[in-house]
CSV table of N, CA and C in Angstrom, one decimal:
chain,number,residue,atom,x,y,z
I,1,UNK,N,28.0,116.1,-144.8
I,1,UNK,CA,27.0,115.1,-145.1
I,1,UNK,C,25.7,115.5,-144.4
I,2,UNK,N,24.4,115.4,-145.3
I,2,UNK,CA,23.1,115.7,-144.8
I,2,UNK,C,22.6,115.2,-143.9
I,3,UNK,N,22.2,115.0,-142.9
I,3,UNK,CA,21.7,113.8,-141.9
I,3,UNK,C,19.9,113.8,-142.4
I,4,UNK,N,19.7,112.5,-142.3
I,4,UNK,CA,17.9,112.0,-142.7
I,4,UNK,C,17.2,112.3,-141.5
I,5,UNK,N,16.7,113.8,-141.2
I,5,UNK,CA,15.8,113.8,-140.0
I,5,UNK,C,14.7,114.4,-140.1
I,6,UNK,N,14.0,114.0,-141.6
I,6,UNK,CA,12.6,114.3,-141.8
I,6,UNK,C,12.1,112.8,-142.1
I,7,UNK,N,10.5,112.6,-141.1
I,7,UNK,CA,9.8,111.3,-140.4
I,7,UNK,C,8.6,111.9,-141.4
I,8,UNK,N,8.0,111.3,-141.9
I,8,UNK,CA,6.7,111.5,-142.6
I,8,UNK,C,5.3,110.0,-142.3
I,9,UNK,N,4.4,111.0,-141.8
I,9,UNK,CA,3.4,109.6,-141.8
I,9,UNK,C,2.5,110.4,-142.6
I,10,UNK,N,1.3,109.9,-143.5
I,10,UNK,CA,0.7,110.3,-144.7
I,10,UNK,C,-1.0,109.2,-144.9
I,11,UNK,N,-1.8,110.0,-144.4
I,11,UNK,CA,-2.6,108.9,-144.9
I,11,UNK,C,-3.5,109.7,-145.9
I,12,UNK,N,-3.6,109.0,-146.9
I,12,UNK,CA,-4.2,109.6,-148.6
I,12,UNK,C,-5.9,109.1,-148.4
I,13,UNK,N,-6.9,109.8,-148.2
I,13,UNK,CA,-7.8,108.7,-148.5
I,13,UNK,C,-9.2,109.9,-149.7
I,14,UNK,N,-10.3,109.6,-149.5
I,14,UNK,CA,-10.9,109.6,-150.9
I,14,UNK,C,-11.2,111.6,-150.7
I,15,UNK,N,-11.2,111.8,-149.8
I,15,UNK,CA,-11.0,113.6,-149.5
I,15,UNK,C,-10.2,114.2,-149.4
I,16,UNK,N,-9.2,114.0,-148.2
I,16,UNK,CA,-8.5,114.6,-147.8
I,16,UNK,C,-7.4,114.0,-147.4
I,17,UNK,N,-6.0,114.4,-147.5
I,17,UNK,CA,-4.7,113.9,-147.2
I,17,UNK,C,-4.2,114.5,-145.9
I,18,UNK,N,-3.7,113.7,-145.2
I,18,UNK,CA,-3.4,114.1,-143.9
I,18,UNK,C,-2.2,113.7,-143.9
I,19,UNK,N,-1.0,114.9,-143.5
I,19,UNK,CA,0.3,114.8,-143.1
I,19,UNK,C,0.8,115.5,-142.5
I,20,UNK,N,1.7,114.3,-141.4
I,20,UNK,CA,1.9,114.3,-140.3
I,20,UNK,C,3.8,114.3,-140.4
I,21,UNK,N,4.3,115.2,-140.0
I,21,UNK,CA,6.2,115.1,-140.1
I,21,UNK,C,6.5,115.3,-138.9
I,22,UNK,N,7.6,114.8,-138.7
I,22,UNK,CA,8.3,115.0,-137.6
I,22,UNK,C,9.5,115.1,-137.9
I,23,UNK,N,10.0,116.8,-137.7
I,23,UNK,CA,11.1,117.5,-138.3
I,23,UNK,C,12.3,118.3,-137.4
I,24,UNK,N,13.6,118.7,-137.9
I,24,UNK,CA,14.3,119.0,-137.5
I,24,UNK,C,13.5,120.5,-136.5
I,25,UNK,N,14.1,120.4,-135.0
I,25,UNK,CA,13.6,122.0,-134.6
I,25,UNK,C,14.8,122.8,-134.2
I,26,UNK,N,16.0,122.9,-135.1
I,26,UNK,CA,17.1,123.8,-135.0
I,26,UNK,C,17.7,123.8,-133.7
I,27,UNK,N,17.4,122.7,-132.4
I,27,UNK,CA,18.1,122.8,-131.5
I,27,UNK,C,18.7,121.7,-131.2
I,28,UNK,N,18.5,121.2,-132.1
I,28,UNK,CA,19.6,119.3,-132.2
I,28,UNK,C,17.8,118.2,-131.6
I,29,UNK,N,17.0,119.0,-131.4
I,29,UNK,CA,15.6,118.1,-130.7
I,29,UNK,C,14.8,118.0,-132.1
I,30,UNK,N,13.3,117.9,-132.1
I,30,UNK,CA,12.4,117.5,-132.9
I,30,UNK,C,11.4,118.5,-132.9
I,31,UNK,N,10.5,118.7,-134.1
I,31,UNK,CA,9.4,119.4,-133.5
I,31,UNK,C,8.4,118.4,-134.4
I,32,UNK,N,6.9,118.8,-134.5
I,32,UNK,CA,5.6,118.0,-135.5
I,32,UNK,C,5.4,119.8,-136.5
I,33,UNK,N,5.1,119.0,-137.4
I,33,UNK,CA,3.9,119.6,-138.5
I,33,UNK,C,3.1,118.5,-138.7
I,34,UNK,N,1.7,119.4,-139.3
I,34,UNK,CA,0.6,118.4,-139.6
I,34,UNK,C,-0.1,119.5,-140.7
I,35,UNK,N,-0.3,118.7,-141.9
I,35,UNK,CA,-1.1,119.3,-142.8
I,35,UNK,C,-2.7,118.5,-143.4
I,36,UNK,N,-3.4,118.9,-143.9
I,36,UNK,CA,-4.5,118.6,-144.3
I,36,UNK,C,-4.5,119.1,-145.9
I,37,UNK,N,-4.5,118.5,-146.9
I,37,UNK,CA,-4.7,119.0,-148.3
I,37,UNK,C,-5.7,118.1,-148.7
I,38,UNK,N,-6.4,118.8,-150.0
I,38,UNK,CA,-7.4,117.8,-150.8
I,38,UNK,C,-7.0,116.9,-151.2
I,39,UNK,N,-7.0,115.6,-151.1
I,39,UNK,CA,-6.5,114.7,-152.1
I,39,UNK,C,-6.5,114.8,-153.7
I,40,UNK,N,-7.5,115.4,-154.0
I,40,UNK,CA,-7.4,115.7,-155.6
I,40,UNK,C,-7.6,117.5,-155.5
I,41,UNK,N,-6.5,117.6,-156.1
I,41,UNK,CA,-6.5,119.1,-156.3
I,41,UNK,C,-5.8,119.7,-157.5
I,42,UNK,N,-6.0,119.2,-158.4
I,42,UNK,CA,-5.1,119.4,-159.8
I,42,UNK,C,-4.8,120.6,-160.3
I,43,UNK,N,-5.6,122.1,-160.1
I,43,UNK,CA,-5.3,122.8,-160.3
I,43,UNK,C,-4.0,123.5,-159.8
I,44,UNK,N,-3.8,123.2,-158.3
I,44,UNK,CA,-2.8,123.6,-157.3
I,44,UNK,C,-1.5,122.6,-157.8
I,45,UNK,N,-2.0,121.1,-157.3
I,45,UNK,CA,-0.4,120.2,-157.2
I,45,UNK,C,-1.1,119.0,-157.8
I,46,UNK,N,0.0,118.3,-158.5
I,46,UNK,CA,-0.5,117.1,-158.8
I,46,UNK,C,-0.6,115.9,-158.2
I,47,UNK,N,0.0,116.0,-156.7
I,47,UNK,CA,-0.1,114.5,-156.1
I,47,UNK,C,-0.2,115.1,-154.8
I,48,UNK,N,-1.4,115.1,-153.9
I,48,UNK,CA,-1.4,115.1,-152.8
I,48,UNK,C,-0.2,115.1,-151.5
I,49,UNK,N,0.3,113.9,-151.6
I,49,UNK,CA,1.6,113.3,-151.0
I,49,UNK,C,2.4,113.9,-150.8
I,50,UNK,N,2.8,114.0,-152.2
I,50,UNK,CA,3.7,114.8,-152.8
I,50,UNK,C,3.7,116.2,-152.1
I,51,UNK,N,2.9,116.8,-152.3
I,51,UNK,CA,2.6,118.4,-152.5
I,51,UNK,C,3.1,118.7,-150.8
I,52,UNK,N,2.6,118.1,-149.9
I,52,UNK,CA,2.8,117.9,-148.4
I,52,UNK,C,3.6,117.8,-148.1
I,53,UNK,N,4.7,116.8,-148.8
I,53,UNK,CA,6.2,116.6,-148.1
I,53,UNK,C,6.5,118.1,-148.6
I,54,UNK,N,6.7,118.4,-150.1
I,54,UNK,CA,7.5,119.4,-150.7
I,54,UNK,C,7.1,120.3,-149.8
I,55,UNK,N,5.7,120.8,-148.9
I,55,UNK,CA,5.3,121.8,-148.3
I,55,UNK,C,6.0,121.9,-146.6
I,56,UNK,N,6.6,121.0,-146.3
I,56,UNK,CA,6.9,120.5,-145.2
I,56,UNK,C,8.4,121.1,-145.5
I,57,UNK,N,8.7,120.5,-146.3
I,57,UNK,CA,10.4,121.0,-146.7
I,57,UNK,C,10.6,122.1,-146.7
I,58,UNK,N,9.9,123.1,-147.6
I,58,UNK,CA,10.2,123.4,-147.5
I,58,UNK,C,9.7,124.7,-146.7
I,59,UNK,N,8.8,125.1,-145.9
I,59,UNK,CA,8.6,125.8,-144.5
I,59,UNK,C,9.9,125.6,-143.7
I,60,UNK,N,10.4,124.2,-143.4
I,60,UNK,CA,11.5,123.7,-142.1
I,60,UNK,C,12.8,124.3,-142.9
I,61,UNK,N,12.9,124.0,-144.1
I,61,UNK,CA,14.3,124.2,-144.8
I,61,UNK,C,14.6,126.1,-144.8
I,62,UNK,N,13.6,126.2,-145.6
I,62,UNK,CA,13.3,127.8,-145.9
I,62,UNK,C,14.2,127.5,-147.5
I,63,UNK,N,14.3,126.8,-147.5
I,63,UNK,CA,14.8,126.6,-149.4
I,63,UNK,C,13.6,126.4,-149.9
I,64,UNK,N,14.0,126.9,-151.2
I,64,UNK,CA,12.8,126.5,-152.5
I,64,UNK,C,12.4,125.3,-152.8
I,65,UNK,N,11.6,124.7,-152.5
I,65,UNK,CA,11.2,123.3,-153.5
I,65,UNK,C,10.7,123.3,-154.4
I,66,UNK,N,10.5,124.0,-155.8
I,66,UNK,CA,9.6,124.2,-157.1
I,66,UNK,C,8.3,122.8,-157.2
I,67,UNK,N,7.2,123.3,-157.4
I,67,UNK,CA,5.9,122.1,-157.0
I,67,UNK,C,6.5,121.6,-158.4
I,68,UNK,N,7.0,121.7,-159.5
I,68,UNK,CA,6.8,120.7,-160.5
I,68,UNK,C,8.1,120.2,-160.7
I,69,UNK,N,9.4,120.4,-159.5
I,69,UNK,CA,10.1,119.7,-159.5
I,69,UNK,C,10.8,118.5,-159.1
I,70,UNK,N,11.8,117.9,-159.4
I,70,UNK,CA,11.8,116.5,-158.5
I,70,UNK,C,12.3,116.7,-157.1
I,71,UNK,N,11.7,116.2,-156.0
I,71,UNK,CA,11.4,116.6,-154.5
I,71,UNK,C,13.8,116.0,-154.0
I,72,UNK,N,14.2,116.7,-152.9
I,72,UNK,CA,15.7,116.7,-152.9
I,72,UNK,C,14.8,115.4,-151.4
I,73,UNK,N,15.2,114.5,-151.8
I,73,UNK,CA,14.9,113.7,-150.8
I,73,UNK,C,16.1,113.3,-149.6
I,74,UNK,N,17.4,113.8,-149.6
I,74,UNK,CA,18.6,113.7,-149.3
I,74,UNK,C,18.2,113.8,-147.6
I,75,UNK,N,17.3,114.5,-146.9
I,75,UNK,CA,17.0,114.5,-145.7
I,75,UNK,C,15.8,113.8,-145.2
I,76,UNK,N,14.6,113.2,-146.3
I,76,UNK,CA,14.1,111.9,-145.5
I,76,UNK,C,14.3,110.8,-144.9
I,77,UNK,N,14.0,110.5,-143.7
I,77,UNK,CA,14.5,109.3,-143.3
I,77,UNK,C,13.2,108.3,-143.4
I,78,UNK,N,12.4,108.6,-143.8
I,78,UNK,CA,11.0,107.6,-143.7
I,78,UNK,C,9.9,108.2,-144.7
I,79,UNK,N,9.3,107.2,-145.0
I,79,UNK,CA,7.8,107.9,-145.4
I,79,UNK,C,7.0,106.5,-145.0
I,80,UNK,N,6.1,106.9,-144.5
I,80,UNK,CA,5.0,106.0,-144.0
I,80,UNK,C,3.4,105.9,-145.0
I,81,UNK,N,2.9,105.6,-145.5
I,81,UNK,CA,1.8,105.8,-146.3
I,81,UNK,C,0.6,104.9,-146.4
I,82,UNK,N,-0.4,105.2,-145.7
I,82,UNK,CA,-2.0,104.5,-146.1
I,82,UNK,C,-3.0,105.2,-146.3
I,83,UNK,N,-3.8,104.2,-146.9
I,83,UNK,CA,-4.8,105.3,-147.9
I,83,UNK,C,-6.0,104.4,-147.7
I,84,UNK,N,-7.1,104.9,-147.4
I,84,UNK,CA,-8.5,104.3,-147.1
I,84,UNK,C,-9.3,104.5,-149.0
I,85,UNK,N,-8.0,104.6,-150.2
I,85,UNK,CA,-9.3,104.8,-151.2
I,85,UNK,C,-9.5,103.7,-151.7
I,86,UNK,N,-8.6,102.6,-151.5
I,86,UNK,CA,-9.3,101.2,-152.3
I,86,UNK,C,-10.2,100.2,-151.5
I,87,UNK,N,-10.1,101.0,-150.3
I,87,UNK,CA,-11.3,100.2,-149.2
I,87,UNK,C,-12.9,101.0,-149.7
I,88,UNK,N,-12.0,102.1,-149.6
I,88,UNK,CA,-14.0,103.1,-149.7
I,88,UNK,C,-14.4,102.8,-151.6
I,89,UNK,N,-13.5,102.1,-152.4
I,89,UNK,CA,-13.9,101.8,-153.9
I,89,UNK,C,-14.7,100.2,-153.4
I,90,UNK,N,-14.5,99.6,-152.9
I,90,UNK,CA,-14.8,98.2,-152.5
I,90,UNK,C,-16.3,98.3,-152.1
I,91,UNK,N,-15.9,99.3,-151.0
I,91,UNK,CA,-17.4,99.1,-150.3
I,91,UNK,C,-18.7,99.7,-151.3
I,92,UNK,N,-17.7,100.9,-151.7
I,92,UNK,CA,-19.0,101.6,-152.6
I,92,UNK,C,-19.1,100.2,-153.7
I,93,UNK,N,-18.3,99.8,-154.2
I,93,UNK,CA,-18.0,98.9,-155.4
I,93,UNK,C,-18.2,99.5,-156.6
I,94,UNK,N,-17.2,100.5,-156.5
I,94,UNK,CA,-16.9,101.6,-158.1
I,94,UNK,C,-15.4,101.2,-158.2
I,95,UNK,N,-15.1,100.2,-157.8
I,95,UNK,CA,-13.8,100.0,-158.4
I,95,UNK,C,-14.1,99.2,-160.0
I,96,UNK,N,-12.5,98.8,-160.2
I,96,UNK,CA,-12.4,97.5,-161.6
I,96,UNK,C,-12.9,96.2,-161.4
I,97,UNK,N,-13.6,95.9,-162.5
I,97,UNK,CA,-13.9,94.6,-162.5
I,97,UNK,C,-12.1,93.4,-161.7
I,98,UNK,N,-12.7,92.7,-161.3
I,98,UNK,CA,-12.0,91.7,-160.3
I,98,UNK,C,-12.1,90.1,-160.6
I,99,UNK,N,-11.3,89.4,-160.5
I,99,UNK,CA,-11.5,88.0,-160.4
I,99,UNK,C,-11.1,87.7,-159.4
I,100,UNK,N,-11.8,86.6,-158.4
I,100,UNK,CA,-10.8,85.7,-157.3
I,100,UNK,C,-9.8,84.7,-157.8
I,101,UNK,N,-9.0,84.5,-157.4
I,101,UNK,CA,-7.7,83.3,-157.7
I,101,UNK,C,-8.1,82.9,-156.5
I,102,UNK,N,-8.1,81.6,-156.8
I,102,UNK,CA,-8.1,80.4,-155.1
I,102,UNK,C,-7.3,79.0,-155.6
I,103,UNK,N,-6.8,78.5,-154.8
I,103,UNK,CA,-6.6,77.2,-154.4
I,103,UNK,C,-7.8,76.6,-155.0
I,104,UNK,N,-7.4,75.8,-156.0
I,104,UNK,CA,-8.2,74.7,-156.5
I,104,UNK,C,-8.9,73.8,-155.4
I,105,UNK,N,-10.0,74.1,-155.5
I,105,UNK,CA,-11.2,73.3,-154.4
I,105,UNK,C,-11.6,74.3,-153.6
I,106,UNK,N,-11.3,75.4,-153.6
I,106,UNK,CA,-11.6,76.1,-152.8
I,106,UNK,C,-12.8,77.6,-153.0
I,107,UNK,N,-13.4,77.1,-154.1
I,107,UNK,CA,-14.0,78.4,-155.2
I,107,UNK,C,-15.1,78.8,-153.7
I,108,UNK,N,-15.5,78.5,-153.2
I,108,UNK,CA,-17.1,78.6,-152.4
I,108,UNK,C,-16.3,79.2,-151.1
I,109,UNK,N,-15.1,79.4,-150.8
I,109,UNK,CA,-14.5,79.6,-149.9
I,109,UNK,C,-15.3,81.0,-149.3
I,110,UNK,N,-15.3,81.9,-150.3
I,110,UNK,CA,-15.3,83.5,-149.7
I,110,UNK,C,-16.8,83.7,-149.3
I,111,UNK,N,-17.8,83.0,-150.1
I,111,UNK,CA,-19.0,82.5,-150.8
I,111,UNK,C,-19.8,82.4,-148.9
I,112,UNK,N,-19.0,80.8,-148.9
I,112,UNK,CA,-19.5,80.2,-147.1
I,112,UNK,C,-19.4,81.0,-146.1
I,113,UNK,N,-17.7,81.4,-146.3
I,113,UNK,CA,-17.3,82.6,-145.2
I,113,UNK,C,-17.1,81.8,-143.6
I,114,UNK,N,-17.5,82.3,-142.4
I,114,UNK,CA,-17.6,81.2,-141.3
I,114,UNK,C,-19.1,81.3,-140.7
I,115,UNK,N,-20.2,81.6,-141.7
I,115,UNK,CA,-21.1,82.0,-141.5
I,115,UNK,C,-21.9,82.4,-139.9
I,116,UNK,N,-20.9,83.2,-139.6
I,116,UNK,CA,-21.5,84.6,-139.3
I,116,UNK,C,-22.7,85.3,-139.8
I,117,UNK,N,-23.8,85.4,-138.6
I,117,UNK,CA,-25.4,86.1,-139.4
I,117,UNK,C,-25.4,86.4,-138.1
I,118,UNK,N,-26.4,87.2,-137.9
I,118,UNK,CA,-27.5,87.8,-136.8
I,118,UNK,C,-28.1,86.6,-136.2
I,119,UNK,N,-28.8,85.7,-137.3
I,119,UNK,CA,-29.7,84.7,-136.3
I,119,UNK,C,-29.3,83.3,-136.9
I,120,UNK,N,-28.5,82.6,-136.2
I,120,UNK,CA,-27.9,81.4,-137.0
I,120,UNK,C,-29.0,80.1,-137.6
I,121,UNK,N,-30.1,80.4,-137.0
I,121,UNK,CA,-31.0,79.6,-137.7
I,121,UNK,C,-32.4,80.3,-139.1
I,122,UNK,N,-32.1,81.3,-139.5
I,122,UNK,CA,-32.6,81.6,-140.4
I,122,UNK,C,-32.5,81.0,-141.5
I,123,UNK,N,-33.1,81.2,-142.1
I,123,UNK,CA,-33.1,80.1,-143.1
I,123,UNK,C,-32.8,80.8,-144.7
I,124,UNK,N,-33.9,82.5,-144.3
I,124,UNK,CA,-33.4,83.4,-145.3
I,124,UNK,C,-32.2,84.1,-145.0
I,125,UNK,N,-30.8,83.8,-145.8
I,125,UNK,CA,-30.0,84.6,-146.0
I,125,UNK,C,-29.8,85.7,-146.4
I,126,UNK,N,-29.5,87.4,-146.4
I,126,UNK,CA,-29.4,88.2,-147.0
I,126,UNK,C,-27.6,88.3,-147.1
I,127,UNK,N,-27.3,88.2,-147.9
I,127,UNK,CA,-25.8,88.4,-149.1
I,127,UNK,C,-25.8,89.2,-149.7
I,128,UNK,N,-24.6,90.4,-149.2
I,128,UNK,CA,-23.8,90.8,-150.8
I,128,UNK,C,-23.5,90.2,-151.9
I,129,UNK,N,-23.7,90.7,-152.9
I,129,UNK,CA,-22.9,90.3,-153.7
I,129,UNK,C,-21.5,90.1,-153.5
I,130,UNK,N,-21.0,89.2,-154.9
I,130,UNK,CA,-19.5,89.5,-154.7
I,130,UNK,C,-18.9,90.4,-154.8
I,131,UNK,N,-17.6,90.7,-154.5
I,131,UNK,CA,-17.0,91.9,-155.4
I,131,UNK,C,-16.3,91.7,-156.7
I,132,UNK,N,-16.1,90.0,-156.8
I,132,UNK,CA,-15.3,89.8,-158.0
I,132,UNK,C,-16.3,89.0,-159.2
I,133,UNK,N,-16.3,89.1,-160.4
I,133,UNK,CA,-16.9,88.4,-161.7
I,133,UNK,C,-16.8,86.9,-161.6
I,134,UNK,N,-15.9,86.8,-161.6
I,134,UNK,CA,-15.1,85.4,-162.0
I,134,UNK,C,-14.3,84.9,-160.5
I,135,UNK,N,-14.5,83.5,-160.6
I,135,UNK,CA,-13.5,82.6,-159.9
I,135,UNK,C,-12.6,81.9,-160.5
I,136,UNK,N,-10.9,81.7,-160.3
I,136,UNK,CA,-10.0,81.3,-161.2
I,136,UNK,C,-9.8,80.1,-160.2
I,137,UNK,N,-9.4,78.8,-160.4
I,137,UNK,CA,-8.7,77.6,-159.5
I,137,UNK,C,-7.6,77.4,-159.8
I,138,UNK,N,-6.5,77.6,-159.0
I,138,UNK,CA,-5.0,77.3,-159.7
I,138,UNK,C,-4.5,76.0,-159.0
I,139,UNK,N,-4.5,75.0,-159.5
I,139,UNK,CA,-3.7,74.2,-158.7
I,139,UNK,C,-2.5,74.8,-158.4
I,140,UNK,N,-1.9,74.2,-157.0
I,140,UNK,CA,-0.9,74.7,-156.7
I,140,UNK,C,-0.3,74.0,-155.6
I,141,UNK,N,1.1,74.3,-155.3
I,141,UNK,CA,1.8,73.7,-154.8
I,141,UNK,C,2.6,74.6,-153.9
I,142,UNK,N,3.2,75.0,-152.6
I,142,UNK,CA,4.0,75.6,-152.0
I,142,UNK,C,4.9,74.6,-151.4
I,143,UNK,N,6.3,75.6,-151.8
I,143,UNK,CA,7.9,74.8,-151.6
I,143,UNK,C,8.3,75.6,-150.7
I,144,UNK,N,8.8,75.3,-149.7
I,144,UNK,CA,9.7,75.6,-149.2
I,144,UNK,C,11.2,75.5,-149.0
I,145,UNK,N,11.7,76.7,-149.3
I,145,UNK,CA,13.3,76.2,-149.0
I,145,UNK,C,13.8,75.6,-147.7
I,146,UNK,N,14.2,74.3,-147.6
I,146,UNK,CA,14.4,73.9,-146.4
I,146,UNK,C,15.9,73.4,-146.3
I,147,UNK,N,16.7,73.8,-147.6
I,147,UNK,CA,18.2,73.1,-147.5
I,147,UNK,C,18.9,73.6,-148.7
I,148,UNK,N,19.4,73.1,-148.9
I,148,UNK,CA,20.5,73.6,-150.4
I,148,UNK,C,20.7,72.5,-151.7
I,149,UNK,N,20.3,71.5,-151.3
I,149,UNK,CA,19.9,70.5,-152.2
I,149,UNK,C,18.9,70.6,-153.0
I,150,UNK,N,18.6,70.9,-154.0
I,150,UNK,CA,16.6,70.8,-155.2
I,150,UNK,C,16.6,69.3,-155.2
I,151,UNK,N,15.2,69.4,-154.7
I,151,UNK,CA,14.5,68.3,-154.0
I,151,UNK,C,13.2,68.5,-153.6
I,152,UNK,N,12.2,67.7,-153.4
I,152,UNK,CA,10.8,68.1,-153.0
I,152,UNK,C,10.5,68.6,-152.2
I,153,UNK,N,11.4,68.9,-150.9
I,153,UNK,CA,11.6,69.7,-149.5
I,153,UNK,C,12.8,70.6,-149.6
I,154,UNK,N,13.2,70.8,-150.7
I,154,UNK,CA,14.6,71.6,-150.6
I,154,UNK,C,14.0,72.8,-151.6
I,155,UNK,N,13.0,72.9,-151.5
I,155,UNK,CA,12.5,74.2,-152.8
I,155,UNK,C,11.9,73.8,-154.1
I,156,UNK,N,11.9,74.6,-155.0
I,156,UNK,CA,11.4,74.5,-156.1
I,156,UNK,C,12.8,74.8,-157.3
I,157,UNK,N,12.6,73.9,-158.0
I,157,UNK,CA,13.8,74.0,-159.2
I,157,UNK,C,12.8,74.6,-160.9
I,158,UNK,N,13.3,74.5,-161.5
I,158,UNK,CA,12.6,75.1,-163.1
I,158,UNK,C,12.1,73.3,-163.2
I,159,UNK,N,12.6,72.4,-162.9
I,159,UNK,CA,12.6,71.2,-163.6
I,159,UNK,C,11.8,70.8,-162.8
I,160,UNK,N,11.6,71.0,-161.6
I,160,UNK,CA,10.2,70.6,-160.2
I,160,UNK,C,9.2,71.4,-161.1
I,161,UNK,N,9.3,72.3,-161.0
I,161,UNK,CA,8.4,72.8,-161.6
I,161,UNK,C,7.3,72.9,-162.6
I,162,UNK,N,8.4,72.2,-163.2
I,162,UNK,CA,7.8,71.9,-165.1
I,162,UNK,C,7.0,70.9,-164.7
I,163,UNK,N,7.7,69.6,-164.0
I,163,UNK,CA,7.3,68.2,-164.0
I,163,UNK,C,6.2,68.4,-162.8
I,164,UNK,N,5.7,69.3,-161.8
I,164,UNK,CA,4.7,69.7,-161.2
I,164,UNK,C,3.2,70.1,-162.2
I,165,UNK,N,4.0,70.7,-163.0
I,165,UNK,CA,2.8,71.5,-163.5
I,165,UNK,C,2.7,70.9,-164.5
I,166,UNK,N,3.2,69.8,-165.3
I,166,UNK,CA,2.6,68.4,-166.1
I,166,UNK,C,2.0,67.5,-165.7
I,167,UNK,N,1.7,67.0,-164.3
I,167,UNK,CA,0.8,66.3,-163.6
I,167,UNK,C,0.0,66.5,-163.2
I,168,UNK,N,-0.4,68.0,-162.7
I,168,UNK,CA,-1.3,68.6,-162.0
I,168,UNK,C,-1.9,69.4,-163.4
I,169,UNK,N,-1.5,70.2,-164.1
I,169,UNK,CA,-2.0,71.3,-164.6
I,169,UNK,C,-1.9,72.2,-163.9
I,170,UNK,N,-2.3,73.9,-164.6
I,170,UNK,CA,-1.6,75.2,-164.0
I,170,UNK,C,-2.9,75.5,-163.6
I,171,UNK,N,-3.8,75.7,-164.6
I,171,UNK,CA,-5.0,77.0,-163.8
I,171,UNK,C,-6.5,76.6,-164.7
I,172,UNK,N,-7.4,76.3,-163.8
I,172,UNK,CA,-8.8,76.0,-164.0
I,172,UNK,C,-9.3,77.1,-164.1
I,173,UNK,N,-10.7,77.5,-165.4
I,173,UNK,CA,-11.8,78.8,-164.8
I,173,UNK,C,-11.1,79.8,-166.1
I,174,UNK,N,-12.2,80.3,-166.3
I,174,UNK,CA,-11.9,81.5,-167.4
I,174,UNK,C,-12.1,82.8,-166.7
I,175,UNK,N,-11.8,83.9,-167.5
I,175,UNK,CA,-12.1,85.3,-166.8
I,175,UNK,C,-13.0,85.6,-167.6
């Protein structure tokens, strides 16, 4: 049987991929690799991530990994993965259009914020924009399971449910 003693941490972001293993070192101990690839590099490999682990494997293995094949995962024990690109799409704001969902009553929530400014009695505000088009209001309701009985404290049933969302309505706001 194989034992899982490749550790992978990976962070993907809008340049460069950084990966970090922590792999078998032939003496029953550990050793590190760390690589650096382009995040987009399509000419070479198709997925960043990807291309890292397979390059990790196989240097430590000395077996073949083929880049367009499916990766023998039989010796990972982890993969760790974050990626700074949907923060740096936000900030730039070159992402997809977006709607907020809120809690009905709550549309001005993101809007007010805890206002937080440089000089709390200015009168002129300078604001971003939003990041989202539209505000949606859902009424809503959170159940908790508290027992084994369906009941108003015991969870939500199909039939709570229905008879919730006939009194209240589902969802205020267009997109």
């Amino acid at each position: 049987m194989t034992t899982r003693e490749f550790h992978f941490s990976i962070d993907r972001g809008g340049t460069f991929t950084d990966v970090f293993a922590q792999v078998p070192d032939g003496k029953g101990g550990s050793a590190y690799k760390v690589l650096k690839l382009l995040s987009e590099d399509p000419s070479n490999y198709p997925d960043a991530p990807r291309e890292g682990i397979r390059r990790v494997l196989e240097q430590v293995t000395g077996s073949s990994h083929p880049r367009h094949a499916p990766l023998d995962t039989s010796r990972i024990a982890s993969i760790r993965m974050g990626t700074t690109v949907a923060t740096n799409a936000l900030l730039e704001r070159a992402g997809e259009r977006t709607a907020l969902v809120v809690t009905a009553g709550l549309r001005d929530l993101l809007h007010i914020g805890n206002q937080s400014r440089p000089d709390i009695f200015d009168l002129r505000i300078a604001s971003p924009q939003p990041l989202y088009e539209a505000v949606v209001e859902v009424d809503e309701a959170v159940m908790l399971p508290l027992g084994t009985e369906p009941g108003p404290r015991h969870g939500p049933t199909p039939q709570l449910n229905a008879r919730w969302a006939g009194q209240h309505g589902a969802v205020r706001g267009q997109l």
